[in-house]
Coordinates of C-alpha atoms in Angstrom, one line a residue:
F1 CA 0.0 0.0 0.0
F2 CA 3.0 2.3 0.7
P3 CA 5.7 0.9 -1.6
K4 CA 8.2 3.8 -1.0
L5 CA 7.6 3.9 2.8
N6 CA 9.6 1.4 4.7
G7 CA 9.7 2.8 8.2
F8 CA 8.5 2.3 11.7
Y9 CA 4.8 2.2 11.0
V10 CA 5.0 -0.2 8.0
N11 CA 7.3 -2.7 9.8
R12 CA 4.9 -2.8 12.8
Q13 CA 1.6 -2.0 11.1
E14 CA -0.3 -5.1 12.3
K15 CA 0.6 -4.6 16.0
I16 CA 0.0 -0.9 15.8
E17 CA -3.4 -1.1 14.2
K18 CA -4.4 -3.8 16.7
F19 CA -3.6 -1.5 19.6
L20 CA -5.2 1.6 18.0
E21 CA -8.4 -0.3 17.1
K22 CA -8.7 -1.3 20.7
L23 CA -8.0 2.2 21.9
Q24 CA -10.6 3.9 19.7
R25 CA -13.3 1.6 21.0
L26 CA -12.7 2.6 24.6
S27 CA -15.3 4.8 26.5
P28 CA -14.2 8.1 28.0
Q29 CA -13.9 6.6 31.4
E30 CA -11.9 3.7 30.1
V31 CA -9.5 6.0 28.3
S32 CA -9.1 8.0 31.5
D33 CA -8.4 4.9 33.5
A34 CA -5.8 3.7 30.9
V35 CA -3.8 6.9 31.3
Y36 CA -4.0 6.7 35.1
A37 CA -3.0 3.0 35.0
S38 CA 0.1 3.9 32.9
I39 CA 1.2 6.5 35.4
H40 CA 0.5 4.1 38.3
L41 CA 2.7 1.4 36.8
R42 CA 5.6 3.8 36.5
W43 CA 4.9 5.1 40.0
K44 CA 5.1 1.6 41.4
A45 CA 8.4 1.0 39.7
A46 CA 9.8 4.3 40.9
T47 CA 8.6 3.6 44.5
A48 CA 10.5 0.3 44.5
K49 CA 13.7 2.1 43.5
G50 CA 13.1 5.0 45.9
R51 CA 13.5 7.7 43.2
A52 CA 11.6 9.1 40.2
D53 CA 12.7 11.0 37.1
A54 CA 11.5 14.5 36.5
V55 CA 9.0 13.5 33.7
L56 CA 7.3 11.0 36.1
V57 CA 7.2 13.6 38.9
R58 CA 5.4 16.0 36.5
D59 CA 3.0 13.3 35.4
I60 CA 2.2 12.3 39.0
R61 CA 1.5 16.0 39.8
Q62 CA -0.9 16.2 36.9
A63 CA -2.3 12.6 36.9
R64 CA -5.9 13.7 37.3
T65 CA -5.5 16.5 34.7
L66 CA -4.1 14.1 32.1
S67 CA -6.9 11.6 32.9
M68 CA -9.5 14.3 32.3
L69 CA -7.9 15.4 29.0
A70 CA -7.8 11.9 27.8
A71 CA -11.5 11.5 28.5
G72 CA -12.2 14.7 26.6
F73 CA -10.2 13.6 23.6
G74 CA -11.8 10.2 23.5
G75 CA -10.3 7.0 22.0
E76 CA -11.0 7.9 18.4
Q77 CA -9.1 11.2 18.5
L78 CA -6.2 9.7 20.5
A79 CA -5.9 6.8 18.0
A80 CA -5.9 9.3 15.1
V81 CA -3.1 11.3 16.7
F82 CA -1.0 8.3 17.5
R83 CA -1.5 6.8 14.1
C84 CA -0.2 10.0 12.4
M85 CA 2.8 10.3 14.7
L86 CA 3.7 6.6 14.2
F87 CA 3.1 6.8 10.4
D88 CA 5.2 9.9 9.6
Y89 CA 6.8 11.5 12.6
R90 CA 8.9 13.9 10.5
H91 CA 5.8 15.4 9.0
Y92 CA 3.5 15.4 12.0
S93 CA 6.0 16.4 14.6
G94 CA 5.2 20.0 13.7
G95 CA 2.1 22.1 13.1
F96 CA 0.1 21.1 16.1
P97 CA -2.4 23.8 17.3
D98 CA -1.3 26.4 19.7
L99 CA -3.9 26.1 22.4
L100 CA -6.0 23.5 24.1
L101 CA -9.2 24.5 25.8
A102 CA -11.1 22.1 28.1
R103 CA -14.2 22.3 30.2
A104 CA -16.4 19.8 32.1
R105 CA -20.2 19.8 32.3
Y106 CA -22.8 18.0 34.4
D107 CA -24.8 15.6 32.2
D108 CA -27.9 15.1 34.4
T109 CA -29.6 18.4 33.5
T110 CA -30.7 20.1 30.3
E111 CA -28.7 23.3 31.3
R112 CA -25.5 21.2 31.6
A113 CA -23.9 23.5 34.1
L114 CA -20.1 23.8 34.2
V115 CA -18.1 21.9 36.7
D116 CA -15.6 23.8 38.8
L117 CA -12.3 22.1 37.8
G118 CA -10.6 23.4 40.9
D119 CA -13.0 21.5 43.1
W120 CA -13.2 18.4 40.9
I121 CA -9.6 18.0 39.5
G122 CA -7.6 20.1 41.9
E123 CA -3.9 20.2 40.9
L124 CA -3.1 23.2 38.7
F125 CA -6.8 24.1 38.7
S126 CA -7.0 24.5 42.4
H127 CA -7.8 28.0 43.7
E128 CA -4.6 28.0 45.8
E129 CA -2.5 27.1 42.8
Q130 CA -4.2 29.7 40.6
N131 CA -3.6 32.5 43.2
E132 CA 0.0 31.5 43.6
R133 CA 0.6 31.5 39.8
E134 CA -1.1 34.9 39.5
A135 CA 1.2 36.3 42.2
E136 CA 4.3 34.8 40.4
S137 CA 3.2 36.3 37.1
R138 CA 2.8 39.8 38.6
A139 CA 6.1 39.5 40.3
A140 CA 7.8 38.4 37.1
Y141 CA 6.2 41.2 35.2
L142 CA 7.6 43.8 37.6
F143 CA 11.0 42.1 37.6
D144 CA 11.1 42.2 33.8
R145 CA 10.5 45.9 33.6
D146 CA 13.3 46.9 35.9
D147 CA 15.7 48.2 33.2
E148 CA 13.0 50.4 31.7
F149 CA 13.3 52.7 34.7
L150 CA 16.8 53.4 33.5
G151 CA 15.6 54.6 30.2
C152 CA 16.8 51.7 28.0
S153 CA 15.2 48.7 26.4
K154 CA 15.9 45.0 27.2
V155 CA 18.8 45.1 24.7
G156 CA 19.6 48.7 24.5
D157 CA 22.4 51.2 24.7
S158 CA 23.5 49.7 28.1
G159 CA 24.3 46.4 26.3
G160 CA 22.4 44.4 28.9
G161 CA 20.4 41.4 27.8
G162 CA 17.6 41.7 30.3
S163 CA 16.1 38.7 32.0
G164 CA 15.7 36.8 28.7
R165 CA 12.0 35.9 29.4
M166 CA 9.2 36.7 26.9
W167 CA 6.4 38.6 28.4
G168 CA 3.2 36.7 28.7
R169 CA 4.8 33.3 28.2
R170 CA 4.6 31.1 31.3
Q171 CA 7.5 28.7 31.9
Q172 CA 7.0 25.4 33.5
R173 CA 8.1 25.1 37.1
P174 CA 11.3 23.1 37.4
V175 CA 11.2 19.9 39.4
S176 CA 13.3 20.3 42.5
R177 CA 16.0 17.8 43.4
E178 CA 14.2 16.7 46.5
L179 CA 11.1 15.6 44.5
V180 CA 13.3 13.8 42.0
N181 CA 15.1 11.9 44.7
S182 CA 11.8 11.0 46.5
V183 CA 8.6 9.7 44.9
P184 CA 5.6 11.9 45.5
E185 CA 2.2 10.4 46.4
L186 CA 0.0 9.4 43.5
P187 CA -3.5 11.2 43.7
P188 CA -6.6 9.1 43.5
P189 CA -7.9 8.0 40.1
L190 CA -10.4 10.3 38.3
L191 CA -14.1 9.3 38.1
L192 CA -16.3 11.1 35.5
S193 CA -18.7 12.1 38.2
F194 CA -18.7 14.8 40.9
V195 CA -20.9 15.1 44.0
G196 CA -22.9 12.2 42.7
R197 CA -23.6 13.7 39.3
P198 CA -22.2 12.4 35.9
V199 CA -19.7 14.6 34.2
S200 CA -18.5 14.9 30.5
V201 CA -15.4 16.6 29.3
Q202 CA -15.1 18.7 26.2
C203 CA -11.8 19.7 24.5
L204 CA -11.1 22.2 21.7
F205 CA -7.8 22.7 19.9
V206 CA -7.2 26.3 18.6
E207 CA -4.6 27.6 16.1
V208 CA -4.0 31.3 16.6
K209 CA -3.1 33.5 13.6
S210 CA -2.5 37.2 13.1
A211 CA -4.2 39.2 10.4
N212 CA -1.3 38.8 7.9
D213 CA -0.4 35.1 8.8
R214 CA -1.7 32.0 7.1
L215 CA -1.8 28.2 7.8
D216 CA 1.0 26.0 6.4
G217 CA 0.4 22.5 5.2
R218 CA 1.1 20.7 8.4
Q219 CA -1.2 23.0 10.4
E220 CA -4.0 22.3 7.9
D221 CA -3.5 18.6 8.2
W222 CA -3.6 18.6 12.0
L223 CA -6.6 20.8 12.2
N224 CA -8.5 18.7 9.7
I225 CA -7.7 15.5 11.5
L226 CA -8.4 16.8 14.9
D227 CA -11.7 18.4 13.8
R228 CA -12.7 15.1 12.0
F229 CA -12.4 13.2 15.3
G230 CA -13.1 16.0 17.7
N231 CA -13.1 19.8 17.7
A232 CA -10.6 22.2 16.2
R233 CA -10.8 25.9 15.2
V234 CA -8.8 28.8 14.0
C235 CA -8.7 32.0 16.0
K236 CA -7.6 34.9 13.8
F237 CA -6.8 38.4 14.9
L238 CA -8.0 41.1 12.5
K239 CA -7.4 44.8 12.3
K240 CA -10.6 46.6 11.4
S241 CA -9.8 49.4 9.1
T242 CA -11.9 52.6 9.5
S243 CA -12.4 55.4 7.0
S244 CA -11.9 58.7 8.7
K245 CA -13.9 61.7 7.8
R246 CA -12.1 64.6 6.2
S247 CA -11.5 67.2 8.8
K248 CA -9.0 70.0 9.1
S249 CA -8.4 69.1 12.8
Q250 CA -7.8 65.5 12.0
S251 CA -4.1 64.6 11.5
T252 CA -4.4 60.8 11.4
R253 CA -6.4 60.6 8.2
G254 CA -6.2 57.3 6.3
K255 CA -4.8 55.2 9.2
S256 CA -6.5 52.1 10.5
D257 CA -7.5 51.9 14.1
D258 CA -5.6 49.8 16.6
T259 CA -8.6 47.7 17.7
I260 CA -8.0 44.0 17.5
H261 CA -11.0 41.8 16.6
V262 CA -11.0 38.1 17.2
I263 CA -12.9 35.6 15.1
S264 CA -13.2 31.9 15.7
E265 CA -14.1 29.8 12.7
G266 CA -14.2 26.1 11.8
L267 CA -11.6 24.8 9.4
L268 CA -12.1 22.2 6.8
T269 CA -9.8 23.5 4.0
K270 CA -9.6 20.0 2.5
P271 CA -12.1 17.2 2.5
P272 CA -11.2 14.4 5.0
A273 CA -10.3 12.1 2.2
Q274 CA -7.6 14.5 0.9
V275 CA -5.8 14.9 4.3
S276 CA -2.3 13.4 4.5
H277 CA -3.4 10.6 6.8
P278 CA -2.4 7.0 6.9
R279 CA -6.0 5.8 6.8

């Protein structure tokens, strides 16, 4: 079927497809349990050794969050993502959407009220963690602006390089040496219910583009695949041009205003059959 492709996927196609077909038949709760079970096995092995690597520590800290996201993706979308990565990693290793939005709703009422993720999931969604991160963000913002009081930019006449951080971009907290050398406790598994009420998770992938930017081929492929098995959108920032009235007192005639408008639209630039996808 792929005569010129003799790589990882083709050599193991039967085993890979057997696993992916099993994965895409799983219910949201089963997918969530599978993610938790994977972390639990690694946690048991690390506990026996008395130490854990930084990646495992991060996964343990976010075990319930990862389980929730897996339930929101569902088996079909996860299987599609894994199939693409295994089929052609060079192509699909780039172009993934910028943002992932997630929410949880109660399923037992017609209104389907939102679930408070801080109360249900905890971890990074907890109110204490959110307040701490907000305080850190404010402190970092003030720290990054220190050289502006001296009348120079980050890399200005003074020759200084500044703090090197980009404003508005949060960096992941480093894992301390103490946590790496000791295995943290694993939180309880996630059940898709809260206070006795059934809960469903919804996820949305978003690619953000400026007014003069456009999607490349890999971004189009990912958005089409993700939207085919879930939800994916493009969020584009547009500058709205305004025609100014002729006036003697007006000195900014012909310029566009600085208001930024955001639009969110579905993307299906190619029919699903034309997407570069192994199936």
